[in-house]
Amino acid sequence: MPEMPFPARTRSRLAAGAVVLLVALVAGACASEADDDPLTSGGDGASADGGGGGGGGAADVPEDLDAAFEEAIAAVDEADAADVRAEVALESSLVGAFGITVDGVMTRDDVFDVTGSIDGFGDAGEIEMRSDGEHAWVRTDSGDVGSLLPEGVTWVEMPVGTLIDQGVYGGFAGTFDIVPVLRGLVDVEPVGTDEIGGDPVRVYEGDVDWQAALDAASEDELGGLTESLSLDGAEAEEFVVTAALDAENRLRRLAMEVVAGGGLTGGAGLEAALGFEVAEYDPEVVPPEAPPEDETVSLDDMPELGGLLLGGL
């Protein structure tokens, strides 16, 4: 595994700003262990022989895998919506285990209807977020939030830009901006087949040359890459990506594992597992309706909720 210099923090926009807040706590001194989730670990249903895991009929390994990855990157660029599940998992000796999952439909125009869960941060658990592209509504089973809401109210309304700008919800770009990392894969090997959204996929695994990915990125892609993942001042001892492509060379799963250390305060290390899985690209999306008015309060009317909802729950 090549060792490469990185910054002293890790940051992911795959799911929500709660991750950013957690990372701010662990940056500088942490030790962690990636989870065993099938998504962030690359999928435990993969079959090396093309059987099992429902992957029969997956496309043959292409002669030019770099070209296939370019097609995968282009397919994401061309998509306007996705039915996707995204996850981030960290474990730290400072703050314990942490994970966030978001699952649902999202578009580039910030129309979305997603549910998720947050583990290991305050009393937050389940969370639901929806947006019609202009307004966003959020509800959570957090007791801290619930104790502040008027009786019968469960939803908090705000401009969708507030939700995204504060990092609570990464949106379409925040989920897929990491995809050009595929250009930095080295020593790539096919490791089996699987099935995602009813479609057979072939699964590949490789080490990441992060600098090569950055060098190959366009100006627009570069900003997304560096916002999606950054490890200032540390060395990446391991940086592995698992990618699943369907017969059209569309990226259906990306799982990333990063192990960093050496440059962090106290010589501590950091492990992070990030991933997403796409059940369908460009599904039909109907903007969700606003929740009942008597169950909704505006964030403008209760700014005291901002520290909880926009600070990462």
Coordinates of C-alpha atoms in Angstrom, one line a residue:
M1 CA 0.0 0.0 0.0
P2 CA 1.6 3.3 -1.0
E3 CA 2.0 5.9 1.8
M4 CA 0.9 9.4 0.9
P5 CA 0.7 12.7 2.8
F6 CA -2.8 13.9 3.7
P7 CA -4.3 16.6 6.0
A8 CA -5.0 16.1 9.8
R9 CA -8.8 15.7 9.5
T10 CA -11.1 13.4 7.6
R11 CA -14.3 14.9 6.2
S12 CA -17.1 13.3 4.4
R13 CA -20.2 14.9 2.8
L14 CA -21.8 11.6 1.9
A15 CA -24.5 11.8 4.4
A16 CA -24.8 14.8 6.8
G17 CA -23.1 17.5 8.7
A18 CA -23.2 15.4 11.9
V19 CA -20.2 13.7 10.4
V20 CA -18.3 16.9 10.0
L21 CA -19.1 17.8 13.6
L22 CA -17.8 14.4 14.8
V23 CA -14.7 14.8 12.8
A24 CA -14.0 18.1 14.4
L25 CA -14.0 16.4 17.7
V26 CA -11.7 13.5 16.7
A27 CA -9.3 15.5 14.5
G28 CA -5.9 15.7 16.2
A29 CA -6.2 12.6 18.4
C30 CA -8.3 9.5 17.7
A31 CA -8.1 5.8 17.1
S32 CA -10.8 4.0 15.3
E33 CA -12.0 0.8 13.6
A34 CA -14.1 0.6 10.4
D35 CA -17.4 -1.2 10.6
D36 CA -18.4 -4.5 9.1
D37 CA -21.4 -3.1 7.2
P38 CA -21.9 -4.7 3.8
L39 CA -22.1 -1.3 2.1
T40 CA -19.0 0.4 3.6
S41 CA -17.0 -2.8 3.5
G42 CA -17.8 -3.5 -0.1
G43 CA -20.7 -5.8 0.1
D44 CA -20.7 -9.2 1.8
G45 CA -22.8 -10.7 -0.9
A46 CA -20.1 -10.6 -3.5
S47 CA -19.2 -13.9 -5.1
A48 CA -15.7 -14.5 -6.6
D49 CA -17.0 -17.0 -9.1
G50 CA -19.9 -15.2 -10.4
G51 CA -22.4 -17.3 -8.5
G52 CA -23.9 -16.5 -5.1
G53 CA -24.7 -13.0 -4.1
G54 CA -27.1 -12.9 -7.1
G55 CA -24.4 -11.6 -9.4
G56 CA -24.8 -14.1 -12.3
G57 CA -24.8 -12.4 -15.6
A58 CA -22.5 -9.6 -14.6
A59 CA -20.5 -8.1 -17.5
D60 CA -17.0 -9.5 -18.3
V61 CA -14.0 -7.6 -17.0
P62 CA -13.3 -5.0 -19.7
E63 CA -9.9 -4.9 -21.4
D64 CA -9.5 -1.2 -20.6
L65 CA -10.7 -0.8 -17.0
D66 CA -9.6 2.8 -16.9
A67 CA -12.0 3.5 -19.7
A68 CA -14.7 1.7 -17.8
F69 CA -14.1 3.9 -14.8
E70 CA -14.3 7.0 -17.0
E71 CA -17.7 5.8 -18.2
A72 CA -18.8 5.4 -14.6
I73 CA -17.7 8.9 -13.7
A74 CA -19.5 10.3 -16.8
A75 CA -22.7 8.4 -16.0
V76 CA -22.8 10.0 -12.6
D77 CA -22.2 13.4 -14.2
E78 CA -25.1 12.8 -16.5
A79 CA -27.6 11.6 -13.9
D80 CA -30.1 14.1 -12.4
A81 CA -31.4 11.9 -9.6
A82 CA -30.7 8.7 -7.8
D83 CA -32.2 6.3 -5.4
V84 CA -29.3 5.9 -3.1
R85 CA -28.1 4.6 0.3
A86 CA -25.1 6.3 1.8
E87 CA -23.1 5.6 5.0
V88 CA -20.3 6.9 7.0
A89 CA -18.8 5.1 9.9
L90 CA -16.0 6.1 12.4
E91 CA -14.9 4.8 15.7
S92 CA -12.7 6.9 18.1
S93 CA -11.2 6.4 21.5
L94 CA -12.2 10.0 22.2
V95 CA -15.9 9.9 21.3
G96 CA -16.6 6.2 20.8
A97 CA -18.4 4.7 17.8
F98 CA -20.3 6.9 15.3
G99 CA -22.3 6.1 12.2
I100 CA -24.8 7.8 10.0
T101 CA -27.0 6.3 7.2
V102 CA -29.2 8.1 4.7
D103 CA -31.5 6.3 2.4
G104 CA -33.9 7.6 -0.3
V105 CA -34.3 9.6 -3.5
M106 CA -32.4 12.8 -4.2
T107 CA -32.0 15.1 -7.2
R108 CA -29.5 17.7 -8.3
D109 CA -32.2 20.3 -7.9
D110 CA -32.3 19.5 -4.1
V111 CA -35.6 17.7 -4.2
F112 CA -35.3 14.8 -1.8
D113 CA -37.1 12.5 0.5
V114 CA -34.7 10.5 2.7
T115 CA -34.7 8.7 6.0
G116 CA -31.7 7.9 8.1
S117 CA -30.2 7.0 11.4
I118 CA -27.5 8.4 13.6
D119 CA -25.7 6.3 16.1
G120 CA -23.3 7.4 18.8
F121 CA -24.0 11.1 18.8
G122 CA -26.1 12.6 21.5
D123 CA -29.6 11.1 21.8
A124 CA -30.3 11.3 18.0
G125 CA -31.5 8.2 16.4
E126 CA -33.9 8.2 13.4
I127 CA -34.1 11.3 11.2
E128 CA -36.3 12.2 8.2
M129 CA -35.6 15.0 5.7
R130 CA -37.6 16.1 2.7
S131 CA -37.5 19.0 0.3
D132 CA -39.5 20.3 -2.6
G133 CA -36.4 22.1 -3.9
E134 CA -37.2 25.3 -2.0
H135 CA -38.4 24.4 1.5
A136 CA -37.0 21.6 3.6
W137 CA -38.6 19.8 6.5
V138 CA -36.7 17.8 9.2
R139 CA -37.9 15.6 12.0
T140 CA -36.0 13.4 14.4
D141 CA -36.7 11.3 17.4
S142 CA -34.1 13.2 19.4
G143 CA -35.4 13.9 22.9
D144 CA -33.4 17.1 23.0
V145 CA -35.2 18.4 19.9
G146 CA -38.6 17.1 21.0
S147 CA -38.4 18.8 24.4
L148 CA -38.3 22.2 22.6
L149 CA -41.1 21.6 20.2
P150 CA -44.7 22.7 20.9
E151 CA -47.1 20.0 21.6
G152 CA -48.2 18.1 18.5
V153 CA -45.3 19.5 16.4
T154 CA -42.8 17.1 15.0
W155 CA -41.4 18.8 11.9
V156 CA -39.1 21.8 11.6
E157 CA -39.3 23.8 8.3
M158 CA -36.4 25.9 6.9
P159 CA -35.0 26.9 3.5
V160 CA -33.4 24.0 1.8
G161 CA -30.2 26.1 1.4
T162 CA -29.9 26.4 5.2
L163 CA -30.0 22.6 5.5
I164 CA -27.3 22.1 2.9
D165 CA -25.1 25.1 3.6
Q166 CA -24.8 24.1 7.3
G167 CA -23.8 20.6 6.3
V168 CA -26.7 18.8 7.8
Y169 CA -27.5 17.2 4.5
G170 CA -24.9 16.7 1.8
G171 CA -27.3 16.5 -1.1
F172 CA -26.6 14.9 -4.5
A173 CA -23.3 16.6 -5.0
G174 CA -22.2 15.8 -1.4
T175 CA -22.9 12.1 -2.1
F176 CA -21.3 11.7 -5.5
D177 CA -18.4 14.3 -5.5
I178 CA -16.0 11.6 -4.4
V179 CA -16.5 9.5 -7.6
P180 CA -13.5 10.8 -9.5
V181 CA -11.4 9.0 -7.0
L182 CA -11.7 6.1 -9.4
R183 CA -9.0 7.7 -11.5
G184 CA -6.6 7.2 -8.7
L185 CA -7.1 3.4 -8.4
V186 CA -4.0 1.3 -8.8
D187 CA -3.4 -2.5 -8.7
V188 CA -7.1 -3.0 -9.4
E189 CA -8.4 -6.5 -9.3
P190 CA -11.9 -8.0 -10.0
V191 CA -13.0 -9.6 -6.8
G192 CA -16.4 -11.0 -7.7
T193 CA -20.0 -10.3 -8.7
D194 CA -23.1 -9.1 -6.9
E195 CA -26.6 -7.7 -7.5
I196 CA -27.7 -4.2 -6.8
G197 CA -31.2 -2.9 -7.5
G198 CA -31.9 -6.2 -9.4
D199 CA -29.0 -5.7 -11.7
P200 CA -25.9 -7.9 -11.8
V201 CA -22.6 -6.0 -11.1
R202 CA -19.0 -6.8 -11.2
V203 CA -17.0 -5.8 -8.2
Y204 CA -13.4 -4.4 -8.3
E205 CA -11.0 -3.4 -5.6
G206 CA -7.8 -1.3 -5.7
D207 CA -5.5 0.9 -3.7
V208 CA -5.8 4.6 -4.1
D209 CA -3.1 7.0 -5.3
W210 CA -4.9 10.1 -4.0
Q211 CA -2.4 12.5 -5.7
A212 CA -3.0 10.8 -9.0
A213 CA -6.8 11.2 -8.6
L214 CA -6.3 14.9 -7.8
D215 CA -4.0 15.4 -10.7
A216 CA -6.5 13.8 -13.1
A217 CA -9.5 15.8 -11.8
S218 CA -11.0 18.7 -13.7
E219 CA -11.2 22.1 -11.8
D220 CA -14.8 21.4 -10.9
E221 CA -14.0 17.8 -9.8
L222 CA -11.1 18.9 -7.7
G223 CA -13.2 21.0 -5.4
G224 CA -15.6 18.2 -4.8
L225 CA -12.8 15.6 -4.2
T226 CA -11.1 17.8 -1.6
E227 CA -14.4 18.6 0.1
S228 CA -15.4 15.0 0.2
L229 CA -12.2 13.7 1.8
S230 CA -9.3 15.4 3.5
L231 CA -6.7 14.2 6.0
D232 CA -4.4 17.2 6.7
G233 CA -1.0 16.3 7.9
A234 CA -1.4 12.5 8.4
E235 CA -0.2 9.6 6.3
A236 CA -2.6 7.2 4.7
E237 CA -1.4 3.8 5.7
E238 CA -4.2 2.2 3.8
F239 CA -6.6 3.7 1.3
V240 CA -8.7 1.1 -0.5
V241 CA -11.7 1.5 -2.7
T242 CA -14.2 -1.1 -3.8
A243 CA -16.3 -0.3 -6.8
A244 CA -19.2 -2.2 -8.4
L245 CA -20.1 -1.5 -12.1
D246 CA -23.1 -2.8 -13.9
A247 CA -23.3 -3.9 -17.5
E248 CA -23.5 -0.3 -18.7
N249 CA -20.4 0.6 -16.6
R250 CA -22.5 2.7 -14.2
L251 CA -21.2 2.9 -10.7
R252 CA -23.6 1.2 -8.4
R253 CA -21.5 0.9 -5.3
L254 CA -18.5 2.7 -3.9
A255 CA -17.0 1.6 -0.6
M256 CA -13.9 3.4 0.7
E257 CA -11.7 2.5 3.7
V258 CA -9.1 4.9 4.9
V259 CA -6.5 4.2 7.7
A260 CA -4.4 7.2 8.6
G261 CA -1.9 7.9 11.4
G262 CA 1.5 9.3 12.2
G263 CA 0.7 12.9 11.5
L264 CA -2.2 13.1 14.0
T265 CA -1.6 14.6 17.5
G266 CA -0.2 12.1 19.9
G267 CA 0.6 9.6 17.1
A268 CA -3.0 8.4 17.2
G269 CA -4.6 6.8 14.1
L270 CA -7.9 7.2 12.4
E271 CA -10.0 4.7 10.4
A272 CA -13.0 5.8 8.4
A273 CA -15.4 3.7 6.2
L274 CA -17.5 5.6 3.6
G275 CA -19.8 4.3 1.0
F276 CA -22.9 4.5 -1.1
E277 CA -25.0 2.2 -3.2
V278 CA -27.3 3.2 -6.0
A279 CA -30.5 1.2 -6.5
E280 CA -31.5 3.3 -9.5
Y281 CA -30.3 6.3 -11.5
D282 CA -32.8 8.8 -12.7
P283 CA -35.9 7.3 -11.0
E284 CA -39.1 9.2 -11.4
V285 CA -39.2 11.8 -8.6
V286 CA -42.3 13.5 -7.3
P287 CA -41.5 16.5 -5.0
P288 CA -42.8 15.6 -1.5
E289 CA -45.6 17.5 0.0
A290 CA -45.2 19.7 3.0
P291 CA -46.1 18.1 6.3
P292 CA -49.4 19.2 7.9
E293 CA -49.3 22.8 9.0
D294 CA -50.3 22.0 12.6
E295 CA -47.4 19.6 12.9
T296 CA -44.8 22.0 11.6
V297 CA -42.8 24.9 13.1
S298 CA -40.5 27.3 11.2
L299 CA -36.9 27.5 12.3
D300 CA -37.2 31.2 12.1
D301 CA -39.8 31.1 14.9
M302 CA -37.7 28.8 17.0
P303 CA -34.0 29.7 16.4
E304 CA -33.0 27.8 19.5
L305 CA -33.5 24.6 17.5
G306 CA -30.7 25.7 15.1
G307 CA -27.9 24.6 17.5
L308 CA -29.4 21.1 17.6
L309 CA -30.6 20.6 14.1
L310 CA -27.9 22.5 12.2
G311 CA -25.1 21.6 14.7
G312 CA -25.3 18.0 13.8
L313 CA -28.1 16.6 16.1

